[in-house]
Coordinates of C-alpha atoms in Angstrom, one line a residue:
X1 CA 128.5 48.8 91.9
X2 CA 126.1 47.7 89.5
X3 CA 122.6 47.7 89.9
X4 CA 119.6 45.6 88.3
X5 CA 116.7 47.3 86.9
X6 CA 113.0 45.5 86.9
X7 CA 113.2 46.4 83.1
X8 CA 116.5 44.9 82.3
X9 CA 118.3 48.2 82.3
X10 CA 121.9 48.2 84.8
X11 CA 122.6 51.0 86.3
X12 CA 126.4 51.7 87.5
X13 CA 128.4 54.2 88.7
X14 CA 129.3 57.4 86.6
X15 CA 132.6 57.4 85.3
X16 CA 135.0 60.2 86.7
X17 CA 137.5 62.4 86.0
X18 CA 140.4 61.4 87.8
X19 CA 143.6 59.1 87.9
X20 CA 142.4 57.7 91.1
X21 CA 139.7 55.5 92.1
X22 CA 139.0 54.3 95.6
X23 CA 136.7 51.5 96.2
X24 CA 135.0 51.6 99.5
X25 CA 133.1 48.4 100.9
X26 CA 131.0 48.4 104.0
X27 CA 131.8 45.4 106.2
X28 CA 128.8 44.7 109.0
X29 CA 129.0 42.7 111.6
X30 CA 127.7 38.8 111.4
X31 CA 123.9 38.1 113.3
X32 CA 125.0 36.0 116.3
X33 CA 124.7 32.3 115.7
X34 CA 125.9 30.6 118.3
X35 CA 125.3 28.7 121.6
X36 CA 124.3 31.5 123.6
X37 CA 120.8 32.8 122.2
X38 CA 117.7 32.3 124.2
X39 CA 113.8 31.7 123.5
X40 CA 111.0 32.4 126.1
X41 CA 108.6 29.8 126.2
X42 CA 105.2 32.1 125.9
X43 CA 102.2 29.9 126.7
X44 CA 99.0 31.3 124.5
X45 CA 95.4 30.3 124.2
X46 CA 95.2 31.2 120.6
X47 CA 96.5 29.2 117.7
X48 CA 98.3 31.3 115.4
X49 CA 97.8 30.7 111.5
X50 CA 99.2 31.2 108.3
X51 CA 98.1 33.9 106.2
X52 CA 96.5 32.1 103.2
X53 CA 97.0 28.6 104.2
X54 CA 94.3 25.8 104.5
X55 CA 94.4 24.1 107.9
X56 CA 95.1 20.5 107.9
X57 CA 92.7 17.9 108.8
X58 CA 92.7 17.1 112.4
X59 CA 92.5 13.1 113.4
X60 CA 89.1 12.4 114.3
X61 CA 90.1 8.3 114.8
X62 CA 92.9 5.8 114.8
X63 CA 93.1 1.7 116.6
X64 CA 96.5 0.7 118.8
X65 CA 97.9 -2.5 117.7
X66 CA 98.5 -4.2 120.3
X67 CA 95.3 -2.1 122.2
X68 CA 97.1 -3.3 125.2
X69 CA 100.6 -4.0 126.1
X70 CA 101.5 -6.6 128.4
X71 CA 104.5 -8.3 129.6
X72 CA 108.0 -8.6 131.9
X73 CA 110.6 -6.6 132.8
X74 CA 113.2 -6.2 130.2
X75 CA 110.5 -6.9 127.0
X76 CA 110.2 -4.2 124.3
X77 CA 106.8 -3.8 122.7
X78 CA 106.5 -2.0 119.2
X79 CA 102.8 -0.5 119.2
X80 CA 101.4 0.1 115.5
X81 CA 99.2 3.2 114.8
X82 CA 96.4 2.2 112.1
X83 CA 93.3 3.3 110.7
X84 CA 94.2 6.9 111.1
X85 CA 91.4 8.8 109.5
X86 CA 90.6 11.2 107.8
X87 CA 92.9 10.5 104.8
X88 CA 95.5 13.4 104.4
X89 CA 95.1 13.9 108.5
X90 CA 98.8 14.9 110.1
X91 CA 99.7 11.6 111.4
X92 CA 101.8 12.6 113.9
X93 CA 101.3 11.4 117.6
X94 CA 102.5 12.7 121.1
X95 CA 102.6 9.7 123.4
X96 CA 103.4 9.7 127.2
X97 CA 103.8 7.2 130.0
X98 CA 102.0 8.2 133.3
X99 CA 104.8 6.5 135.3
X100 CA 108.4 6.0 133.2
X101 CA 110.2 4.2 135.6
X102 CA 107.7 1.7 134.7
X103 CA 107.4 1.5 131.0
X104 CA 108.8 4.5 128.8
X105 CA 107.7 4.9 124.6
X106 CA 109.7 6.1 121.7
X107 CA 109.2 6.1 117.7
X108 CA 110.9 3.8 116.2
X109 CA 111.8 4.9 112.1
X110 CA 113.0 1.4 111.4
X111 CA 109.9 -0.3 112.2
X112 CA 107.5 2.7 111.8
X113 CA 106.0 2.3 115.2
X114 CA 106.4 3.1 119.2
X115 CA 108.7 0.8 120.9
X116 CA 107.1 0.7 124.4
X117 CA 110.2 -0.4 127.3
X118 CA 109.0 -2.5 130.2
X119 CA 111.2 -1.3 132.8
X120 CA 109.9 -2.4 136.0
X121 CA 106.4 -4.6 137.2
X122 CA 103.7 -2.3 137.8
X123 CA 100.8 -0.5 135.3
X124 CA 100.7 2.3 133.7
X125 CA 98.8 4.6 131.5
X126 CA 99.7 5.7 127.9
X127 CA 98.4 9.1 126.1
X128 CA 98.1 9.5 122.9
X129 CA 97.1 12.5 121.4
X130 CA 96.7 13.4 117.8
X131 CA 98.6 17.1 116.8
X132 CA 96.7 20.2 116.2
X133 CA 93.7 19.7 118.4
X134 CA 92.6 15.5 117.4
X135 CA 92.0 12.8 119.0
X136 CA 93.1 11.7 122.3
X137 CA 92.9 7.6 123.3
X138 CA 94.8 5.8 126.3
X139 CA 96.4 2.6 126.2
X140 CA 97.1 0.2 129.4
X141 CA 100.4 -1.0 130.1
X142 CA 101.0 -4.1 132.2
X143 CA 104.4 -5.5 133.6
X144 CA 104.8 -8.2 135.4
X145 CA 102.0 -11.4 136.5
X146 CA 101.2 -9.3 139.7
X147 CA 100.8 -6.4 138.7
X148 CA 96.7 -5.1 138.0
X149 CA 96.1 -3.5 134.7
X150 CA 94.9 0.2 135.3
X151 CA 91.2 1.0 132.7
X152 CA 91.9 3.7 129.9
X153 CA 89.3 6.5 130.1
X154 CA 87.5 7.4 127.1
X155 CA 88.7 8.2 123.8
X156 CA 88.4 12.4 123.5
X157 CA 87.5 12.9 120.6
X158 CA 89.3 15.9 118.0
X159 CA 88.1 19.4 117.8
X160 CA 88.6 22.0 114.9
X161 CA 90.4 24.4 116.3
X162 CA 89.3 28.0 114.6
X163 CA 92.2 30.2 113.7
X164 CA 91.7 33.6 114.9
X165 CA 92.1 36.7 112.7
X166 CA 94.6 38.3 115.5
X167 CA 96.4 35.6 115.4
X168 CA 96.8 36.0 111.3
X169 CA 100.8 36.0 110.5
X170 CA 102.9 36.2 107.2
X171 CA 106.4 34.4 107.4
X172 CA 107.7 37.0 105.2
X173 CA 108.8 40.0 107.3
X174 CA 107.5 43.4 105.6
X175 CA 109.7 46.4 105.8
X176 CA 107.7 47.7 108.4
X177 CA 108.5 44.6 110.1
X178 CA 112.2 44.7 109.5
X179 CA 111.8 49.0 110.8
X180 CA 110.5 47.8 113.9
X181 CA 113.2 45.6 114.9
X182 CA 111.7 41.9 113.9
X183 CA 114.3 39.7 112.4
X184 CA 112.3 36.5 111.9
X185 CA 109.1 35.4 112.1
X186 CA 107.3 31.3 111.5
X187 CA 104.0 30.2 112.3
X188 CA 103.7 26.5 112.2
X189 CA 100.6 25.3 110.8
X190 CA 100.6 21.7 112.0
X191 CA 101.0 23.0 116.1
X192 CA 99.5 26.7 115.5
X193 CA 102.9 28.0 117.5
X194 CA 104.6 31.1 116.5
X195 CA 108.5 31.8 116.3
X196 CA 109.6 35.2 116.6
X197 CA 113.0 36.6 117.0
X198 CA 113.6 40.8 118.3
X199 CA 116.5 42.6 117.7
X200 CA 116.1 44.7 120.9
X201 CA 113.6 44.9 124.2
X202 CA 111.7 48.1 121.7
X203 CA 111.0 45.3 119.1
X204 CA 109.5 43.1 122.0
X205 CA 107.2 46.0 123.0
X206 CA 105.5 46.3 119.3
X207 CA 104.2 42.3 120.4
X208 CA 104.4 41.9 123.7
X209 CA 102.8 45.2 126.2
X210 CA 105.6 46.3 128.9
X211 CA 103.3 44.5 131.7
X212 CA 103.2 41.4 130.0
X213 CA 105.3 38.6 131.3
X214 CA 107.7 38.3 127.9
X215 CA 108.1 41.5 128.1
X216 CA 109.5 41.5 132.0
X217 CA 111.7 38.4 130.8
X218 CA 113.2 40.3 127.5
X219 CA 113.7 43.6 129.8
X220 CA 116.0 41.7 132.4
X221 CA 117.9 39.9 129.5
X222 CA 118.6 43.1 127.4
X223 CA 119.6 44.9 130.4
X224 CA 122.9 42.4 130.7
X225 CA 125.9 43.1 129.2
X226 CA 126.4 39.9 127.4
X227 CA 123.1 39.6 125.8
X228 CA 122.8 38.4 122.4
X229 CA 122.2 40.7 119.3
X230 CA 118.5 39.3 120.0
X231 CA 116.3 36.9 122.4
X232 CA 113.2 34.5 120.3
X233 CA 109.8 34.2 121.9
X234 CA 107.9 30.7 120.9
X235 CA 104.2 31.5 121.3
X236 CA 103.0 27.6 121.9
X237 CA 99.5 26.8 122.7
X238 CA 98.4 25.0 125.8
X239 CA 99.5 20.8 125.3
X240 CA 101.5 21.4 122.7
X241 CA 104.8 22.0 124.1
X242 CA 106.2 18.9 122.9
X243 CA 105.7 19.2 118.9
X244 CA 106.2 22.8 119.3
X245 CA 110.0 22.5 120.6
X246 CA 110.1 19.3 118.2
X247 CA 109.3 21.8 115.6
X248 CA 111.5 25.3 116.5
X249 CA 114.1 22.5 117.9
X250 CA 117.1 23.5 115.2
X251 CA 116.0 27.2 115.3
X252 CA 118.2 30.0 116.2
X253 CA 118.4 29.4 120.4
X254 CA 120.3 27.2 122.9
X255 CA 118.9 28.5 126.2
X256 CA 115.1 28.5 127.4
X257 CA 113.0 29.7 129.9
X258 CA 109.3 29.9 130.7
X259 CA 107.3 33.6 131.0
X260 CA 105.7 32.4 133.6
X261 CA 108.0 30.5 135.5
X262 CA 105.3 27.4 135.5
X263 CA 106.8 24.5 137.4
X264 CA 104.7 21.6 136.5
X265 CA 103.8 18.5 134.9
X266 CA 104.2 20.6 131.2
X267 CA 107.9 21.4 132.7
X268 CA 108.9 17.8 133.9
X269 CA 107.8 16.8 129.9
X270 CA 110.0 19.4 128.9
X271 CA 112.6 19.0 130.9
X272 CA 112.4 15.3 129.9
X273 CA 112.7 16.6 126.1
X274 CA 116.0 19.0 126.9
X275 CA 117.3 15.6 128.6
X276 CA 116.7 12.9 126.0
X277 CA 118.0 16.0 123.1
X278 CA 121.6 16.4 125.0
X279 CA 122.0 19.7 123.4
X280 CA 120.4 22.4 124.3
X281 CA 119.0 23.7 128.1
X282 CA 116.0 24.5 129.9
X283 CA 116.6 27.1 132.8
X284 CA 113.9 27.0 135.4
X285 CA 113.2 29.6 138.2
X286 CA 111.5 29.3 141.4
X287 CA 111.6 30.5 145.1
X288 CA 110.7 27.4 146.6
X289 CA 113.4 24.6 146.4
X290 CA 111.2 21.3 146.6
X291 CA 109.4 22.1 143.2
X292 CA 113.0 21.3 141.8
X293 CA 112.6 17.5 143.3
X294 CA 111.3 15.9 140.4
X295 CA 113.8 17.4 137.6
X296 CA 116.7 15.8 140.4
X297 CA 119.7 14.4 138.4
X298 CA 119.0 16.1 134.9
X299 CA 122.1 17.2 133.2
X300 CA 120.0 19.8 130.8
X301 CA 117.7 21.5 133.2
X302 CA 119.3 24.3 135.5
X303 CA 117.0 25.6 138.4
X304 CA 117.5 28.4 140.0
X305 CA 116.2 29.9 143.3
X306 CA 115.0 33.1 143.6
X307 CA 112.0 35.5 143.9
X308 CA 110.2 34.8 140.6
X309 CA 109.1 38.8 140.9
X310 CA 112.7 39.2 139.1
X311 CA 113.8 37.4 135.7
X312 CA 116.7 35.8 137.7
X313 CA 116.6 33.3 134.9
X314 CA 116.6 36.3 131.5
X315 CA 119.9 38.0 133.4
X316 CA 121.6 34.5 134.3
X317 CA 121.5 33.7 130.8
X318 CA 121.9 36.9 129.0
X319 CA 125.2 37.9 131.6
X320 CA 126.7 34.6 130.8
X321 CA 125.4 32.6 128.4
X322 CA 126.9 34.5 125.0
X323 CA 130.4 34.7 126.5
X324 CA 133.0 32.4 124.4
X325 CA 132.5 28.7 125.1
X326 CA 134.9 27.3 127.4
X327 CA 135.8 30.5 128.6
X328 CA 134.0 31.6 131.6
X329 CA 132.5 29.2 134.4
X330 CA 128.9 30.3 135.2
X331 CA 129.6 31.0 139.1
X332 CA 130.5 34.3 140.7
X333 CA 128.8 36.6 137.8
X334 CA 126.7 40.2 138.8
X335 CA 123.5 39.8 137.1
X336 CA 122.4 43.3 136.7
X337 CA 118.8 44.2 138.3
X338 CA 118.5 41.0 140.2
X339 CA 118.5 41.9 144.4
X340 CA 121.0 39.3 145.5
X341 CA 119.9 37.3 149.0
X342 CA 121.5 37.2 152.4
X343 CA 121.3 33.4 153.1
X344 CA 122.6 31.9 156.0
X345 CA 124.8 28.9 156.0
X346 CA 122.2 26.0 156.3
X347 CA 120.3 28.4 153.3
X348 CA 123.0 28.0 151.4
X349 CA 123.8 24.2 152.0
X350 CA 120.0 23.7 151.1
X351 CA 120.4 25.1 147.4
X352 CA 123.8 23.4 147.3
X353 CA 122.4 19.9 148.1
X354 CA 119.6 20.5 145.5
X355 CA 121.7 21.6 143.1
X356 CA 120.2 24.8 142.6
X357 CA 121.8 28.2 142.0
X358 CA 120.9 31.4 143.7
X359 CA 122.0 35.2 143.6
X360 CA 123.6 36.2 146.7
X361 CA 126.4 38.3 148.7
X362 CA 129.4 36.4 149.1
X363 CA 132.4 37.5 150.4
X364 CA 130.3 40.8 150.5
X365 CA 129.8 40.9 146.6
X366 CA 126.7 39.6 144.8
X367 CA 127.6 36.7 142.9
X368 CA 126.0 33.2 141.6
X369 CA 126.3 30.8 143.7
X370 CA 127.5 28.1 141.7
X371 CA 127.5 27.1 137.9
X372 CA 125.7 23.4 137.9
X373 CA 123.1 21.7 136.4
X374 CA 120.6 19.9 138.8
X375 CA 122.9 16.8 137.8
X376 CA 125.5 18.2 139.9
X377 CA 127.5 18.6 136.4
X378 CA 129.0 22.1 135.6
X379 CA 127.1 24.4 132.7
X380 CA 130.5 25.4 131.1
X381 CA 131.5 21.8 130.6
X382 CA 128.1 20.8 129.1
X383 CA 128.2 23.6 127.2
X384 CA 131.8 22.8 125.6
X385 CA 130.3 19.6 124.6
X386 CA 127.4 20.5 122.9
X387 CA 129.9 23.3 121.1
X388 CA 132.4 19.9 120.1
X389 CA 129.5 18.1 119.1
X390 CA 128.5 20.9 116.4
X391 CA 132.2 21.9 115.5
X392 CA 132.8 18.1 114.7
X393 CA 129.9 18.2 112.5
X394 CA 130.6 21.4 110.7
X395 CA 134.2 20.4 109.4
X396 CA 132.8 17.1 108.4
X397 CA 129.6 18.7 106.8
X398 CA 132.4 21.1 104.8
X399 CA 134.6 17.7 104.4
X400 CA 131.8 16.6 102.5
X401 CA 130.4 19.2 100.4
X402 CA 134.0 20.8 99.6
X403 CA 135.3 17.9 97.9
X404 CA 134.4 16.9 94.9
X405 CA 134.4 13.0 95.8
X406 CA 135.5 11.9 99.3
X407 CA 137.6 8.7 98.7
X408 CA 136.7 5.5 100.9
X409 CA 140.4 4.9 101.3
X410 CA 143.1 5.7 103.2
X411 CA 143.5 9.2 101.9
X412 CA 139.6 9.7 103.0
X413 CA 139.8 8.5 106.0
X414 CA 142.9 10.4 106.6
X415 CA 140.7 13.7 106.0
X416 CA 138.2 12.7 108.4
X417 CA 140.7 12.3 111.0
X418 CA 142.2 15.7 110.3
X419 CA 138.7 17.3 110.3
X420 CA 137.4 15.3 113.9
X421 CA 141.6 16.9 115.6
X422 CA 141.1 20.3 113.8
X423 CA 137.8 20.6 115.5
X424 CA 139.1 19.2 118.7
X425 CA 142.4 21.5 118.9
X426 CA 140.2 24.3 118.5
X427 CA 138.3 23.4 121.7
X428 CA 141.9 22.9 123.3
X429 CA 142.7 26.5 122.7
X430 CA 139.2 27.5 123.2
X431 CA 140.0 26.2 127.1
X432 CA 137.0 23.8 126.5
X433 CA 139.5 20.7 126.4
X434 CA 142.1 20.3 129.4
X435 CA 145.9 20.6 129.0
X436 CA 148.3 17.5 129.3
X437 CA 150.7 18.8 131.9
X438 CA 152.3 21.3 131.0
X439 CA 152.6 20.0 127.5
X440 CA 150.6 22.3 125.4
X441 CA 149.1 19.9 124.2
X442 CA 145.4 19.1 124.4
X443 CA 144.4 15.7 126.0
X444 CA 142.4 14.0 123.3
X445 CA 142.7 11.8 120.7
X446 CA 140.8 10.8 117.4
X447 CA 140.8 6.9 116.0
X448 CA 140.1 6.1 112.7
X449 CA 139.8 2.6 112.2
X450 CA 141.2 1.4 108.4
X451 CA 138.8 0.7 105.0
X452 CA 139.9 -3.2 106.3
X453 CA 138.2 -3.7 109.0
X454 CA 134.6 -2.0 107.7
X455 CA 131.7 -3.8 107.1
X456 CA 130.7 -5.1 103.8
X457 CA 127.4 -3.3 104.4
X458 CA 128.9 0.1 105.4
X459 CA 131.2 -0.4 102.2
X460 CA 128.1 -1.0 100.2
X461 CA 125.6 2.0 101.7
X462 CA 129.0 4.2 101.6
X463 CA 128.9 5.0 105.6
X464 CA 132.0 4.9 107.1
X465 CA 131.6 4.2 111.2
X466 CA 134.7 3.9 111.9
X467 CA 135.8 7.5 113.7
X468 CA 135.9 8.0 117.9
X469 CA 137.4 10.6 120.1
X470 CA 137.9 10.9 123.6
X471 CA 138.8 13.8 125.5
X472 CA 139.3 15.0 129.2
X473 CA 137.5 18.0 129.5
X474 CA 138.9 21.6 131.3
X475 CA 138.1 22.2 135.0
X476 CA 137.5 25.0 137.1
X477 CA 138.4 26.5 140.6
X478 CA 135.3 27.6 142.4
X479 CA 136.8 27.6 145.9
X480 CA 139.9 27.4 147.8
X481 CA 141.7 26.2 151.3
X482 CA 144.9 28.1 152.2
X483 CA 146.7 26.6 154.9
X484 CA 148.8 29.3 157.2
X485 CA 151.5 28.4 159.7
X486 CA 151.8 31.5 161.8
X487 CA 155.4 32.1 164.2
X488 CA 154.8 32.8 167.2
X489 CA 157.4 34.3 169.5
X490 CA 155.2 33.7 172.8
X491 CA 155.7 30.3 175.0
X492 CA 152.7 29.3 176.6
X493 CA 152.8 26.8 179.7

């Protein structure tokens, strides 16, 4: 092995006296990136800053264009943000509706602007509020000729937000850093949250105190078996949950859950963002059922019920979560640590109906009590689809990059087709993708339509949109009905 001097100089290994030479190479293990690693949502007071950087300008004023939306059921709006000042201010916006069955918002990148959705007659309230401490204005929303418009308070105006010197981080991990068990570290300027990943609960102890409540969560996921080779903490600061996840959204983490086990209006917005992203999930814990009844139906929130004394939600998703996609459904598993309950049967109908999941004795073992979403859809088949989604993209990622030039033609297209059923036979065999009888075979199928029937405009940009797949997803037995016929040699009158 030959190694690089500062001064030019390489230095490599002596020459020896022998007929024999034997090469040894150390082969370590890979860092687990996959779609089991979790975050703890850590709410702080604090901004944290970057060591040496300026902070931007906060917005201390912008106009709505229309400054109030009215209209009927069915119309779509697109609001224009103007007059932003100071010049060089982050422009970026949170927006939320105060009622979204009524009238929901989104950014719109064709238009450059917030498409506001009339859903229903009725007012409503939008908030907007300028990142990084600016200015905060709300905007009335009418539907409907009957309906009364609702009066915006007053704008808030921005305040500077004054880093603190404890809260003073390098992205670049020293090797003191790297000793103590820290594997990544990034303070975003724009929210002032901080992203922090630990290779073990001792690393999470050099932060975080052992009676702090990140601490209590990290303790009850490294104590699983299946934990991951580490658990992230996102340090956000109080109303800026939204940008923050916005910001750490592609980061190295699939699972969440909140140190404090806060069930509130922050969580709905969260949940809301889990919901609308489709690929990642937000586990909430609480010991009273009805503060799951405004997260009912959502496919990407999982709530379960327990004694929030106990990290119920750390062990659920460090025994489970990092087992192999497809493999494992998320009912019956021992969470280590956790107390399991003695519920009755109208207990346990309760967190059925809700769609909750507890830890209790079963059968007279300690086992989850199912494996569901608050949708009534099961984890493990969510989870294979967020794992197809992101296999089907990495083979056509490597399509792209590994060749050279990727014909529009029938040989091109051919290759996307072979790179969509390469992913997909993987999540047959995976057990992610249901069997046609007792074929072998996976039941799925890939379509891609010929260079013919694309559009002129897709043939000019070079976009071809001509690929699908359907497939019938695996299934589970969670319970089971034997019926017995028993002889009996005994006549009864």
């Amino acid at each position: 092995m030959a190694i690089p001097m500062a001064n030019g100089q390489v230095i490599g290994a002596f020459d020896k006296v022998s007929d024999v030479n034997v090469i040894m190479t150390i082969v370590h293990p890979q860092p687990v990136i996959g779609l089991g690693n979790m975050v703890i949502l850590n709410k702080v007071t604090e901004r944290a800053s970057l060591e040496g950087a300026k902070p931007e300008p906060i917005i201390s004023g912008f106009t709505l264009d229309p400054a109030a939306v009215t209209g009927k059921a069915g119309d779509v709006v697109t609001v224009q943000v103007k007059d932003i000042a100071p010049k060089g201010a982050n422009s970026d916006l949170d927006v939320t509706s105060s009622d979204p069955k009524i009238a929901t918002v989104a950014y719109n990148s064709t238009k450059k602007g917030y498409d506001v959705t009339l859903q229903k007659d009725g007012a409503v309230l939008l908030t907007w509020t300028a990142q990084s401490g600016g200015m905060q204005k709300q905007q009335a929303v009418t539907v409907g000729d009957t309906a009364k418009a609702l009066t915006p308070a007053a704008d808030v105006p921005g305040k500077e937000i004054e880093p603190s010197k404890d809260r003073t981080f390098s992205n670049e991990l020293s090797n003191t850093d790297r000793m103590n068990g820290l594997l990544a570290r990034k303070v975003d300027t724009t929210t002032g949250a901080l992203y922090r990943e630990y290779r073990n609960l001792d690393a999470v102890e050099n932060d975080y105190g052992r009676d702090t409540l990140v601490y209590k969560k990290a303790t009850a996921y490294f104590a699983q078996d299946y934990h991951s080779d580490r658990v992230a903490v996102i340090d956000y600061v109080d109303g800026q949950l939204m940008p923050t996840l916005k910001d750490f959204w592609s980061f190295n983490w699939t699972f969440a859950i909140m140190s404090d086990n806060s069930i509130n209006d922050e969580t709905v917005l969260a949940s809301n963002i889990f919901e609308a992203n489709a690929d990642h999930f937000l586990v909430l814990q609480s010991n009273d059922l009805s503060n799951f009844n405004d997260y009912y139906g959502q496919n990407y929130t999982i709530a379960l019920k327990h004694d929030v004394e106990e990290a119920m939600d750390a062990a659920f998703v460090g025994a489970i979560a990092t087992r192999p996609v497809g493999s494992t459904t998320w009912k019956f598993k021992v969470l280590k640590g956790i107390t399991p309950e003695a519920v009755t049967t109208q207990e346990r109908s309760g967190i059925d109906s809700v769609k909750a999941i507890a830890y209790i004795y079963s059968d007279g073992r300690e086992e989850t009590s199912e494996g569901w979403t608050l949708s009534g859809e099961y984890i493990d088949l969510l989870h294979g689809v967020i794992w197809v989604n992101q296999a089907v993209t990495k083979n056509l990622v490597d399509l792209l990059h590994n060749n050279d030039k990727l014909g529009y033609d029938h040989n091109g297209i051919a290759m996307v087709n072979s790179a969509i059923s390469d992913a997909l036979l993987d999540a047959y065999n995976r057990k992610i993708i249901a069997e046609i009888g007792e074929t072998g075979k996976g039941d799925y199928s890939v379509t891609t339509t010929p260079v013919e029937q694309q559009s002129k405009q897709d043939l000019s940009d070079r976009h071809y949109d001509g690929a699908s797949f359907t497939y019938h997803a695996s299934n589970a037995i969670h319970t089971i009905t034997v019926h017995g016929v028993v002889q009996s040699d005994t006549i009864l009158s």
